[in-house]
Amino acid sequence: NRTHGPERPLAHLTPSVGWMNDPNGLFYDNETSTYHTYYQYKPNDTAPGVPLYWGHASSEDLITWDHHGVALEPKDEQSGAFSGSIVVDYNNTSGFFDDSILPGQRIVALYTEHSNISESQFAAYSLNGGYSFEYYEQNPVLDINSTQFRDPKVFWHEETERWIMVLALSQQYKLQIYSSKNLTSWEFQSNFSHHGLLGYQYECPGLAKVPIVHESPSNVTLHGLNSTTNATAQTNATSVDHKWVMILSINPGALTGGSFNQYFIGDFDGKTFTAQDSATRALDHGKDFYAFQTYSDVPNNDVLGIAWASNWDYGVNVPAVDYRSSMSLVRNLTLRPYNPNPETTEFTLYSEPLVNYTHLHTNQSIHKTSLLLDSEETVSYSLGKDPQGLLEFSLEWKVNATAVTSRHDFADLSLYFRGAEDDDEYLRLGYELNAAAFFLDRGNTEVDFVSENPFFNNKVTQNIETYKIAEDGLPILKVRGIIDRNLIELFFNDGSSTSTNLFFFSEENYIGAVDISSGVDDVYTILDFKVKQMSL
Ligand code: FRU
């Protein structure tokens, strides 16, 4: 019963009104240097249901978005234009285009037309760069007479000169791979089934060729924003090779509850994906990161993507007034050796956020080095006069012990992000030495919401496997975070693992201060702590 919703995140995509879930049809228009993002959309409601549409927004900086309303419609009121993807058909393999359409704007969408009695794959194409669509007259392009067959992700496979489609036979725990020369007739190639956590259903798969990078991550800049900084040119120059990564969403059944995204590293020959092992790896360890999809046609073949920053366990119930949900920030994916050993054949998927703060100004900037905390001490930093802004922080510290004695119950180093109006409301991010794990505690955020939503677990934890070791053999840990109104995205140790989580403070209460404290004496040395508070 809020009168106004949680204020909109500043740097994350939200729908102007209505309900949003999965990202769809992501592509980069090289003709206009614009990123296009579509999404599952119910414009007149803040809850999902049929009829369900594709909404559309575009951006040059991935922070500020222009909204273009409905892009794709279902065929009737009882149906949904469910999730799918877009490709740029440069060579007009589909025959949908003539010479008047620039090659980089030959946009073809492949998506699931859903009703209670069927899920089949439809094609639609745009003659104006993705702002409106024509429906292919001979739809469906793929129909196997199933009610649980959805979410096609299509891409061009250079090596075999074919379009590849990966989609989910949801309740058979099967991903299917098809190929095509023209985007309208599809030939079955293989199944990839019963991998990872099965959950209740498989959804929103994806397959991407991810570069292996042997250097430590550098900050990635943005394509198209500034012609002199060509995105990840450096990253690419050092990438010697690649692996294929299969992305898979399951709902429900995540270890942390509800929906989540997993991935498998392996090889793909144009027909079959072979995973190197059957381990389940989380694309993000938080509660709110689902239906991740990559952008098509990004320069340098960089692998950029976004997820729906919510969870089907409670996404429909989170505080809202006229819109509900947001996307994550756009992330750049790379594979890096699991150990800093050039010979290793094991890789970890790294994610770095693509953030460009050109449109934000800094209100407050704090930078501290060399701080040794004893257990009585809380160091508190006020975040300035406009607590409604976006916070970016980073913390790097050394752990001066391998474990602490039993006289300590909880050997943590914690950051408390406290409300400006009511500082009993806070979000706590900590590291616990004996567990060698991070935790995020959202149990002291808005009481009513937390108590009414048992699935809004108080604590989310994250073990850390990849980190730096100092010369004396003790670990150095790092976390970078972006807090944008009701969403926290965490990148541990340069992005070797991440955690994305929603949280809600009471109306009019925004983060106004950050406290650092530790439950143990002299165990943690803070090497570097930065916080920046920014607003539009
Ligand atoms: C995943 C999903 C997809 C489906 C869409 C419907 O969140 O269930 O499988 O296409 O959402 O909105």
PDB file of N, CA and C in Angstrom, residues 3-96:
ATOM      1  N   THR A   3       2.135   4.741  -1.645  1.00  0.00           N
ATOM      2  CA  THR A   3       1.539   5.742  -2.527  1.00  0.00           C
ATOM      3  C   THR A   3       2.436   5.978  -3.731  1.00  0.00           C
ATOM      4  N   HIS A   4       3.721   5.847  -3.514  1.00  0.00           N
ATOM      5  CA  HIS A   4       4.587   5.821  -4.694  1.00  0.00           C
ATOM      6  C   HIS A   4       5.596   4.698  -4.556  1.00  0.00           C
ATOM      7  N   GLY A   5       6.025   4.207  -5.697  1.00  0.00           N
ATOM      8  CA  GLY A   5       6.861   3.008  -5.721  1.00  0.00           C
ATOM      9  C   GLY A   5       8.266   3.324  -5.281  1.00  0.00           C
ATOM     10  N   PRO A   6       9.064   2.276  -5.182  1.00  0.00           N
ATOM     11  CA  PRO A   6      10.475   2.525  -4.944  1.00  0.00           C
ATOM     12  C   PRO A   6      10.951   3.393  -6.110  1.00  0.00           C
ATOM     13  N   GLU A   7      11.694   4.424  -5.813  1.00  0.00           N
ATOM     14  CA  GLU A   7      12.072   5.326  -6.904  1.00  0.00           C
ATOM     15  C   GLU A   7      12.865   4.548  -7.938  1.00  0.00           C
ATOM     16  N   ARG A   8      12.680   4.934  -9.154  1.00  0.00           N
ATOM     17  CA  ARG A   8      13.329   4.213 -10.243  1.00  0.00           C
ATOM     18  C   ARG A   8      14.839   4.196 -10.122  1.00  0.00           C
ATOM     19  N   PRO A   9      15.445   3.050 -10.404  1.00  0.00           N
ATOM     20  CA  PRO A   9      16.900   3.046 -10.538  1.00  0.00           C
ATOM     21  C   PRO A   9      17.320   4.067 -11.608  1.00  0.00           C
ATOM     22  N   LEU A  10      18.500   4.654 -11.428  1.00  0.00           N
ATOM     23  CA  LEU A  10      18.950   5.686 -12.372  1.00  0.00           C
ATOM     24  C   LEU A  10      19.653   5.090 -13.576  1.00  0.00           C
ATOM     25  N   ALA A  11      20.389   4.004 -13.360  1.00  0.00           N
ATOM     26  CA  ALA A  11      21.248   3.491 -14.426  1.00  0.00           C
ATOM     27  C   ALA A  11      20.780   2.133 -14.956  1.00  0.00           C
ATOM     28  N   HIS A  12      19.639   1.669 -14.477  1.00  0.00           N
ATOM     29  CA  HIS A  12      19.123   0.367 -14.927  1.00  0.00           C
ATOM     30  C   HIS A  12      17.857   0.580 -15.738  1.00  0.00           C
ATOM     31  N   LEU A  13      17.638  -0.282 -16.710  1.00  0.00           N
ATOM     32  CA  LEU A  13      16.435  -0.171 -17.542  1.00  0.00           C
ATOM     33  C   LEU A  13      15.200  -0.647 -16.777  1.00  0.00           C
ATOM     34  N   THR A  14      14.198   0.223 -16.711  1.00  0.00           N
ATOM     35  CA  THR A  14      12.879  -0.130 -16.169  1.00  0.00           C
ATOM     36  C   THR A  14      11.852   0.227 -17.246  1.00  0.00           C
ATOM     37  N   PRO A  15      10.692  -0.420 -17.267  1.00  0.00           N
ATOM     38  CA  PRO A  15       9.677  -0.027 -18.249  1.00  0.00           C
ATOM     39  C   PRO A  15       9.046   1.300 -17.810  1.00  0.00           C
ATOM     40  N   SER A  16       8.581   2.115 -18.748  1.00  0.00           N
ATOM     41  CA  SER A  16       8.004   3.396 -18.319  1.00  0.00           C
ATOM     42  C   SER A  16       6.741   3.157 -17.486  1.00  0.00           C
ATOM     43  N   VAL A  17       5.907   2.216 -17.916  1.00  0.00           N
ATOM     44  CA  VAL A  17       4.795   1.738 -17.075  1.00  0.00           C
ATOM     45  C   VAL A  17       4.658   0.244 -17.326  1.00  0.00           C
ATOM     46  N   GLY A  18       3.983  -0.449 -16.417  1.00  0.00           N
ATOM     47  CA  GLY A  18       3.626  -1.847 -16.666  1.00  0.00           C
ATOM     48  C   GLY A  18       4.642  -2.854 -16.168  1.00  0.00           C
ATOM     49  N   TRP A  19       4.345  -4.087 -16.522  1.00  0.00           N
ATOM     50  CA  TRP A  19       5.132  -5.245 -16.084  1.00  0.00           C
ATOM     51  C   TRP A  19       6.244  -5.564 -17.082  1.00  0.00           C
ATOM     52  N   MET A  20       7.414  -5.958 -16.564  1.00  0.00           N
ATOM     53  CA  MET A  20       8.521  -6.406 -17.414  1.00  0.00           C
ATOM     54  C   MET A  20       9.111  -7.685 -16.846  1.00  0.00           C
ATOM     55  N   ASN A  21       9.410  -8.680 -17.718  1.00  0.00           N
ATOM     56  CA  ASN A  21      10.311  -9.757 -17.287  1.00  0.00           C
ATOM     57  C   ASN A  21      11.424  -9.943 -18.312  1.00  0.00           C
ATOM     58  N   ASP A  22      11.680 -11.128 -18.791  1.00  0.00           N
ATOM     59  CA  ASP A  22      12.908 -11.429 -19.547  1.00  0.00           C
ATOM     60  C   ASP A  22      13.348 -10.375 -20.578  1.00  0.00           C
ATOM     61  N   PRO A  23      14.657 -10.153 -20.688  1.00  0.00           N
ATOM     62  CA  PRO A  23      15.172  -9.411 -21.842  1.00  0.00           C
ATOM     63  C   PRO A  23      15.023 -10.249 -23.105  1.00  0.00           C
ATOM     64  N   ASN A  24      14.704  -9.623 -24.197  1.00  0.00           N
ATOM     65  CA  ASN A  24      14.496 -10.316 -25.485  1.00  0.00           C
ATOM     66  C   ASN A  24      15.157  -9.525 -26.621  1.00  0.00           C
ATOM     67  N   GLY A  25      15.449 -10.227 -27.703  1.00  0.00           N
ATOM     68  CA  GLY A  25      15.814  -9.550 -28.962  1.00  0.00           C
ATOM     69  C   GLY A  25      16.941  -8.545 -28.863  1.00  0.00           C
ATOM     70  N   LEU A  26      17.935  -8.810 -28.042  1.00  0.00           N
ATOM     71  CA  LEU A  26      19.001  -7.823 -27.840  1.00  0.00           C
ATOM     72  C   LEU A  26      19.895  -7.746 -29.066  1.00  0.00           C
ATOM     73  N   PHE A  27      20.100  -6.542 -29.592  1.00  0.00           N
ATOM     74  CA  PHE A  27      21.062  -6.401 -30.692  1.00  0.00           C
ATOM     75  C   PHE A  27      21.652  -5.007 -30.711  1.00  0.00           C
ATOM     76  N   TYR A  28      22.801  -4.919 -31.378  1.00  0.00           N
ATOM     77  CA  TYR A  28      23.492  -3.651 -31.550  1.00  0.00           C
ATOM     78  C   TYR A  28      23.364  -3.247 -33.000  1.00  0.00           C
ATOM     79  N   ASP A  29      22.862  -2.053 -33.235  1.00  0.00           N
ATOM     80  CA  ASP A  29      22.735  -1.525 -34.593  1.00  0.00           C
ATOM     81  C   ASP A  29      24.026  -0.773 -34.939  1.00  0.00           C
ATOM     82  N   ASN A  30      24.854  -1.399 -35.767  1.00  0.00           N
ATOM     83  CA  ASN A  30      26.138  -0.800 -36.133  1.00  0.00           C
ATOM     84  C   ASN A  30      25.977   0.421 -37.034  1.00  0.00           C
ATOM     85  N   GLU A  31      24.796   0.566 -37.665  1.00  0.00           N
ATOM     86  CA  GLU A  31      24.582   1.726 -38.547  1.00  0.00           C
ATOM     87  C   GLU A  31      24.402   3.000 -37.718  1.00  0.00           C
ATOM     88  N   THR A  32      23.775   2.866 -36.543  1.00  0.00           N
ATOM     89  CA  THR A  32      23.487   4.059 -35.731  1.00  0.00           C
ATOM     90  C   THR A  32      24.153   4.005 -34.359  1.00  0.00           C
ATOM     91  N   SER A  33      24.991   3.004 -34.124  1.00  0.00           N
ATOM     92  CA  SER A  33      25.663   2.823 -32.826  1.00  0.00           C
ATOM     93  C   SER A  33      24.670   2.823 -31.661  1.00  0.00           C
ATOM     94  N   THR A  34      23.611   2.052 -31.829  1.00  0.00           N
ATOM     95  CA  THR A  34      22.558   2.015 -30.803  1.00  0.00           C
ATOM     96  C   THR A  34      22.328   0.587 -30.316  1.00  0.00           C
ATOM     97  N   TYR A  35      22.192   0.457 -29.015  1.00  0.00           N
ATOM     98  CA  TYR A  35      21.814  -0.835 -28.430  1.00  0.00           C
ATOM     99  C   TYR A  35      20.293  -0.904 -28.340  1.00  0.00           C
ATOM    100  N   HIS A  36      19.726  -2.007 -28.810  1.00  0.00           N
ATOM    101  CA  HIS A  36      18.283  -2.206 -28.702  1.00  0.00           C
ATOM    102  C   HIS A  36      17.999  -3.322 -27.704  1.00  0.00           C
ATOM    103  N   THR A  37      17.068  -3.053 -26.809  1.00  0.00           N
ATOM    104  CA  THR A  37      16.672  -4.026 -25.806  1.00  0.00           C
ATOM    105  C   THR A  37      15.156  -4.164 -25.848  1.00  0.00           C
ATOM    106  N   TYR A  38      14.689  -5.375 -26.034  1.00  0.00           N
ATOM    107  CA  TYR A  38      13.250  -5.663 -25.974  1.00  0.00           C
ATOM    108  C   TYR A  38      13.041  -6.483 -24.706  1.00  0.00           C
ATOM    109  N   TYR A  39      11.817  -6.617 -24.311  1.00  0.00           N
ATOM    110  CA  TYR A  39      11.570  -7.349 -23.070  1.00  0.00           C
ATOM    111  C   TYR A  39      10.124  -7.818 -23.008  1.00  0.00           C
ATOM    112  N   GLN A  40       9.898  -8.841 -22.198  1.00  0.00           N
ATOM    113  CA  GLN A  40       8.548  -9.350 -21.953  1.00  0.00           C
ATOM    114  C   GLN A  40       7.766  -8.243 -21.246  1.00  0.00           C
ATOM    115  N   TYR A  41       6.597  -7.917 -21.776  1.00  0.00           N
ATOM    116  CA  TYR A  41       5.948  -6.650 -21.402  1.00  0.00           C
ATOM    117  C   TYR A  41       4.433  -6.781 -21.332  1.00  0.00           C
ATOM    118  N   LYS A  42       3.896  -6.279 -20.221  1.00  0.00           N
ATOM    119  CA  LYS A  42       2.441  -6.158 -20.103  1.00  0.00           C
ATOM    120  C   LYS A  42       2.185  -4.693 -19.773  1.00  0.00           C
ATOM    121  N   PRO A  43       1.861  -3.872 -20.772  1.00  0.00           N
ATOM    122  CA  PRO A  43       1.848  -2.418 -20.557  1.00  0.00           C
ATOM    123  C   PRO A  43       0.790  -1.930 -19.574  1.00  0.00           C
ATOM    124  N   ASN A  44      -0.348  -2.640 -19.491  1.00  0.00           N
ATOM    125  CA  ASN A  44      -1.451  -2.103 -18.678  1.00  0.00           C
ATOM    126  C   ASN A  44      -1.575  -2.734 -17.306  1.00  0.00           C
ATOM    127  N   ASP A  45      -0.528  -3.423 -16.882  1.00  0.00           N
ATOM    128  CA  ASP A  45      -0.634  -4.160 -15.632  1.00  0.00           C
ATOM    129  C   ASP A  45       0.756  -4.242 -14.998  1.00  0.00           C
ATOM    130  N   THR A  46       0.808  -4.341 -13.684  1.00  0.00           N
ATOM    131  CA  THR A  46       2.119  -4.542 -13.050  1.00  0.00           C
ATOM    132  C   THR A  46       2.346  -6.011 -12.687  1.00  0.00           C
ATOM    133  N   ALA A  47       1.543  -6.896 -13.261  1.00  0.00           N
ATOM    134  CA  ALA A  47       1.742  -8.341 -13.091  1.00  0.00           C
ATOM    135  C   ALA A  47       1.709  -8.995 -14.477  1.00  0.00           C
ATOM    136  N   PRO A  48       2.359 -10.148 -14.620  1.00  0.00           N
ATOM    137  CA  PRO A  48       2.374 -10.788 -15.937  1.00  0.00           C
ATOM    138  C   PRO A  48       1.042 -11.471 -16.250  1.00  0.00           C
ATOM    139  N   GLY A  49       0.896 -11.920 -17.467  1.00  0.00           N
ATOM    140  CA  GLY A  49      -0.324 -12.614 -17.898  1.00  0.00           C
ATOM    141  C   GLY A  49      -0.527 -12.335 -19.371  1.00  0.00           C
ATOM    142  N   VAL A  50      -1.514 -13.010 -19.954  1.00  0.00           N
ATOM    143  CA  VAL A  50      -1.785 -12.743 -21.371  1.00  0.00           C
ATOM    144  C   VAL A  50      -2.832 -11.639 -21.485  1.00  0.00           C
ATOM    145  N   PRO A  51      -2.848 -10.891 -22.597  1.00  0.00           N
ATOM    146  CA  PRO A  51      -1.870 -10.904 -23.676  1.00  0.00           C
ATOM    147  C   PRO A  51      -0.534 -10.298 -23.226  1.00  0.00           C
ATOM    148  N   LEU A  52       0.535 -10.940 -23.657  1.00  0.00           N
ATOM    149  CA  LEU A  52       1.875 -10.482 -23.287  1.00  0.00           C
ATOM    150  C   LEU A  52       2.609 -10.036 -24.560  1.00  0.00           C
ATOM    151  N   TYR A  53       3.336  -8.937 -24.473  1.00  0.00           N
ATOM    152  CA  TYR A  53       3.957  -8.285 -25.638  1.00  0.00           C
ATOM    153  C   TYR A  53       5.469  -8.250 -25.492  1.00  0.00           C
ATOM    154  N   TRP A  54       6.131  -7.782 -26.536  1.00  0.00           N
ATOM    155  CA  TRP A  54       7.523  -7.345 -26.420  1.00  0.00           C
ATOM    156  C   TRP A  54       7.495  -5.823 -26.289  1.00  0.00           C
ATOM    157  N   GLY A  55       8.097  -5.306 -25.225  1.00  0.00           N
ATOM    158  CA  GLY A  55       8.340  -3.867 -25.140  1.00  0.00           C
ATOM    159  C   GLY A  55       9.690  -3.564 -25.755  1.00  0.00           C
ATOM    160  N   HIS A  56       9.984  -2.294 -25.972  1.00  0.00           N
ATOM    161  CA  HIS A  56      11.217  -1.931 -26.674  1.00  0.00           C
ATOM    162  C   HIS A  56      11.806  -0.640 -26.113  1.00  0.00           C
ATOM    163  N   ALA A  57      13.115  -0.665 -25.872  1.00  0.00           N
ATOM    164  CA  ALA A  57      13.841   0.551 -25.469  1.00  0.00           C
ATOM    165  C   ALA A  57      15.183   0.552 -26.187  1.00  0.00           C
ATOM    166  N   SER A  58      15.739   1.728 -26.420  1.00  0.00           N
ATOM    167  CA  SER A  58      17.049   1.797 -27.079  1.00  0.00           C
ATOM    168  C   SER A  58      17.942   2.789 -26.347  1.00  0.00           C
ATOM    169  N   SER A  59      19.242   2.593 -26.530  1.00  0.00           N
ATOM    170  CA  SER A  59      20.192   3.413 -25.777  1.00  0.00           C
ATOM    171  C   SER A  59      21.530   3.467 -26.493  1.00  0.00           C
ATOM    172  N   GLU A  60      22.211   4.600 -26.374  1.00  0.00           N
ATOM    173  CA  GLU A  60      23.576   4.665 -26.908  1.00  0.00           C
ATOM    174  C   GLU A  60      24.612   4.455 -25.813  1.00  0.00           C
ATOM    175  N   ASP A  61      24.219   4.704 -24.574  1.00  0.00           N
ATOM    176  CA  ASP A  61      25.201   4.610 -23.490  1.00  0.00           C
ATOM    177  C   ASP A  61      24.895   3.489 -22.495  1.00  0.00           C
ATOM    178  N   LEU A  62      23.795   2.782 -22.706  1.00  0.00           N
ATOM    179  CA  LEU A  62      23.352   1.674 -21.849  1.00  0.00           C
ATOM    180  C   LEU A  62      22.973   2.136 -20.440  1.00  0.00           C
ATOM    181  N   ILE A  63      22.780   3.407 -20.264  1.00  0.00           N
ATOM    182  CA  ILE A  63      22.371   3.963 -18.971  1.00  0.00           C
ATOM    183  C   ILE A  63      21.067   4.738 -19.147  1.00  0.00           C
ATOM    184  N   THR A  64      21.028   5.574 -20.165  1.00  0.00           N
ATOM    185  CA  THR A  64      19.798   6.329 -20.430  1.00  0.00           C
ATOM    186  C   THR A  64      19.081   5.662 -21.606  1.00  0.00           C
ATOM    187  N   TRP A  65      17.788   5.443 -21.446  1.00  0.00           N
ATOM    188  CA  TRP A  65      17.025   4.670 -22.419  1.00  0.00           C
ATOM    189  C   TRP A  65      15.876   5.481 -23.009  1.00  0.00           C
ATOM    190  N   ASP A  66      15.654   5.334 -24.314  1.00  0.00           N
ATOM    191  CA  ASP A  66      14.453   5.882 -24.952  1.00  0.00           C
ATOM    192  C   ASP A  66      13.449   4.748 -25.032  1.00  0.00           C
ATOM    193  N   HIS A  67      12.217   5.055 -24.672  1.00  0.00           N
ATOM    194  CA  HIS A  67      11.182   4.028 -24.672  1.00  0.00           C
ATOM    195  C   HIS A  67      10.345   4.098 -25.943  1.00  0.00           C
ATOM    196  N   HIS A  68      10.096   2.947 -26.548  1.00  0.00           N
ATOM    197  CA  HIS A  68       9.357   2.911 -27.815  1.00  0.00           C
ATOM    198  C   HIS A  68       8.079   2.087 -27.727  1.00  0.00           C
ATOM    199  N   GLY A  69       7.645   1.756 -26.538  1.00  0.00           N
ATOM    200  CA  GLY A  69       6.363   1.057 -26.370  1.00  0.00           C
ATOM    201  C   GLY A  69       6.391  -0.374 -26.877  1.00  0.00           C
ATOM    202  N   VAL A  70       5.251  -0.832 -27.391  1.00  0.00           N
ATOM    203  CA  VAL A  70       5.110  -2.228 -27.814  1.00  0.00           C
ATOM    204  C   VAL A  70       5.774  -2.448 -29.177  1.00  0.00           C
ATOM    205  N   ALA A  71       6.562  -3.526 -29.279  1.00  0.00           N
ATOM    206  CA  ALA A  71       7.208  -3.849 -30.557  1.00  0.00           C
ATOM    207  C   ALA A  71       6.555  -5.057 -31.227  1.00  0.00           C
ATOM    208  N   LEU A  72       6.231  -6.085 -30.451  1.00  0.00           N
ATOM    209  CA  LEU A  72       5.610  -7.290 -31.011  1.00  0.00           C
ATOM    210  C   LEU A  72       4.352  -7.614 -30.213  1.00  0.00           C
ATOM    211  N   GLU A  73       3.340  -8.064 -30.936  1.00  0.00           N
ATOM    212  CA  GLU A  73       2.074  -8.427 -30.283  1.00  0.00           C
ATOM    213  C   GLU A  73       1.811  -9.911 -30.468  1.00  0.00           C
ATOM    214  N   PRO A  74       1.084 -10.515 -29.524  1.00  0.00           N
ATOM    215  CA  PRO A  74       0.659 -11.901 -29.733  1.00  0.00           C
ATOM    216  C   PRO A  74      -0.511 -11.907 -30.715  1.00  0.00           C
ATOM    217  N   LYS A  75      -0.884 -13.116 -31.186  1.00  0.00           N
ATOM    218  CA  LYS A  75      -1.904 -13.115 -32.233  1.00  0.00           C
ATOM    219  C   LYS A  75      -3.318 -12.875 -31.717  1.00  0.00           C
ATOM    220  N   ASP A  76      -3.552 -13.098 -30.434  1.00  0.00           N
ATOM    221  CA  ASP A  76      -4.864 -12.739 -29.870  1.00  0.00           C
ATOM    222  C   ASP A  76      -4.727 -12.486 -28.370  1.00  0.00           C
ATOM    223  N   GLU A  77      -5.825 -12.144 -27.730  1.00  0.00           N
ATOM    224  CA  GLU A  77      -5.822 -11.755 -26.314  1.00  0.00           C
ATOM    225  C   GLU A  77      -5.448 -12.894 -25.365  1.00  0.00           C
ATOM    226  N   GLN A  78      -5.582 -14.133 -25.846  1.00  0.00           N
ATOM    227  CA  GLN A  78      -5.269 -15.286 -24.982  1.00  0.00           C
ATOM    228  C   GLN A  78      -3.825 -15.760 -25.158  1.00  0.00           C
ATOM    229  N   SER A  79      -3.049 -15.017 -25.920  1.00  0.00           N
ATOM    230  CA  SER A  79      -1.713 -15.496 -26.274  1.00  0.00           C
ATOM    231  C   SER A  79      -0.634 -14.543 -25.775  1.00  0.00           C
ATOM    232  N   GLY A  80       0.596 -15.026 -25.888  1.00  0.00           N
ATOM    233  CA  GLY A  80       1.728 -14.184 -25.503  1.00  0.00           C
ATOM    234  C   GLY A  80       2.800 -14.240 -26.574  1.00  0.00           C
ATOM    235  N   ALA A  81       3.411 -13.083 -26.866  1.00  0.00           N
ATOM    236  CA  ALA A  81       4.637 -13.071 -27.672  1.00  0.00           C
ATOM    237  C   ALA A  81       5.744 -13.305 -26.659  1.00  0.00           C
ATOM    238  N   PHE A  82       6.074 -14.590 -26.450  1.00  0.00           N
ATOM    239  CA  PHE A  82       7.017 -14.973 -25.395  1.00  0.00           C
ATOM    240  C   PHE A  82       8.459 -14.715 -25.834  1.00  0.00           C
ATOM    241  N   SER A  83       9.373 -15.113 -24.967  1.00  0.00           N
ATOM    242  CA  SER A  83      10.768 -14.726 -25.161  1.00  0.00           C
ATOM    243  C   SER A  83      11.373 -15.242 -26.459  1.00  0.00           C
ATOM    244  N   GLY A  84      12.360 -14.513 -26.932  1.00  0.00           N
ATOM    245  CA  GLY A  84      13.055 -14.862 -28.154  1.00  0.00           C
ATOM    246  C   GLY A  84      14.182 -13.879 -28.386  1.00  0.00           C
ATOM    247  N   SER A  85      14.715 -13.909 -29.605  1.00  0.00           N
ATOM    248  CA  SER A  85      15.928 -13.143 -29.880  1.00  0.00           C
ATOM    249  C   SER A  85      15.831 -12.442 -31.226  1.00  0.00           C
ATOM    250  N   ILE A  86      16.806 -11.594 -31.493  1.00  0.00           N
ATOM    251  CA  ILE A  86      16.880 -10.897 -32.785  1.00  0.00           C
ATOM    252  C   ILE A  86      18.251 -11.131 -33.382  1.00  0.00           C
ATOM    253  N   VAL A  87      18.280 -11.275 -34.721  1.00  0.00           N
ATOM    254  CA  VAL A  87      19.561 -11.289 -35.433  1.00  0.00           C
ATOM    255  C   VAL A  87      19.519 -10.238 -36.527  1.00  0.00           C
ATOM    256  N   VAL A  88      20.713  -9.828 -36.961  1.00  0.00           N
ATOM    257  CA  VAL A  88      20.819  -8.913 -38.092  1.00  0.00           C
ATOM    258  C   VAL A  88      21.161  -9.766 -39.314  1.00  0.00           C
ATOM    259  N   ASP A  89      20.251  -9.772 -40.284  1.00  0.00           N
ATOM    260  CA  ASP A  89      20.395 -10.624 -41.473  1.00  0.00           C
ATOM    261  C   ASP A  89      21.101  -9.817 -42.578  1.00  0.00           C
ATOM    262  N   TYR A  90      22.389  -9.545 -42.376  1.00  0.00           N
ATOM    263  CA  TYR A  90      23.169  -8.684 -43.292  1.00  0.00           C
ATOM    264  C   TYR A  90      23.009  -9.073 -44.750  1.00  0.00           C
ATOM    265  N   ASN A  91      23.082 -10.378 -45.006  1.00  0.00           N
ATOM    266  CA  ASN A  91      23.091 -10.830 -46.403  1.00  0.00           C
ATOM    267  C   ASN A  91      21.710 -11.192 -46.920  1.00  0.00           C
ATOM    268  N   ASN A  92      20.688 -10.787 -46.174  1.00  0.00           N
ATOM    269  CA  ASN A  92      19.315 -11.034 -46.607  1.00  0.00           C
ATOM    270  C   ASN A  92      19.057 -12.504 -46.930  1.00  0.00           C
ATOM    271  N   THR A  93      19.541 -13.388 -46.069  1.00  0.00           N
ATOM    272  CA  THR A  93      19.325 -14.826 -46.293  1.00  0.00           C
ATOM    273  C   THR A  93      17.839 -15.169 -46.229  1.00  0.00           C
ATOM    274  N   SER A  94      17.079 -14.358 -45.521  1.00  0.00           N
ATOM    275  CA  SER A  94      15.642 -14.619 -45.342  1.00  0.00           C
ATOM    276  C   SER A  94      14.828 -14.153 -46.535  1.00  0.00           C
ATOM    277  N   GLY A  95      15.393 -13.244 -47.316  1.00  0.00           N
ATOM    278  CA  GLY A  95      14.621 -12.667 -48.424  1.00  0.00           C
ATOM    279  C   GLY A  95      13.571 -11.659 -47.957  1.00  0.00           C
ATOM    280  N   PHE A  96      13.604 -11.257 -46.713  1.00  0.00           N
ATOM    281  CA  PHE A  96      12.605 -10.293 -46.205  1.00  0.00           C
ATOM    282  C   PHE A  96      12.899  -8.849 -46.640  1.00  0.00           C
TER     283      PHE A  96
END
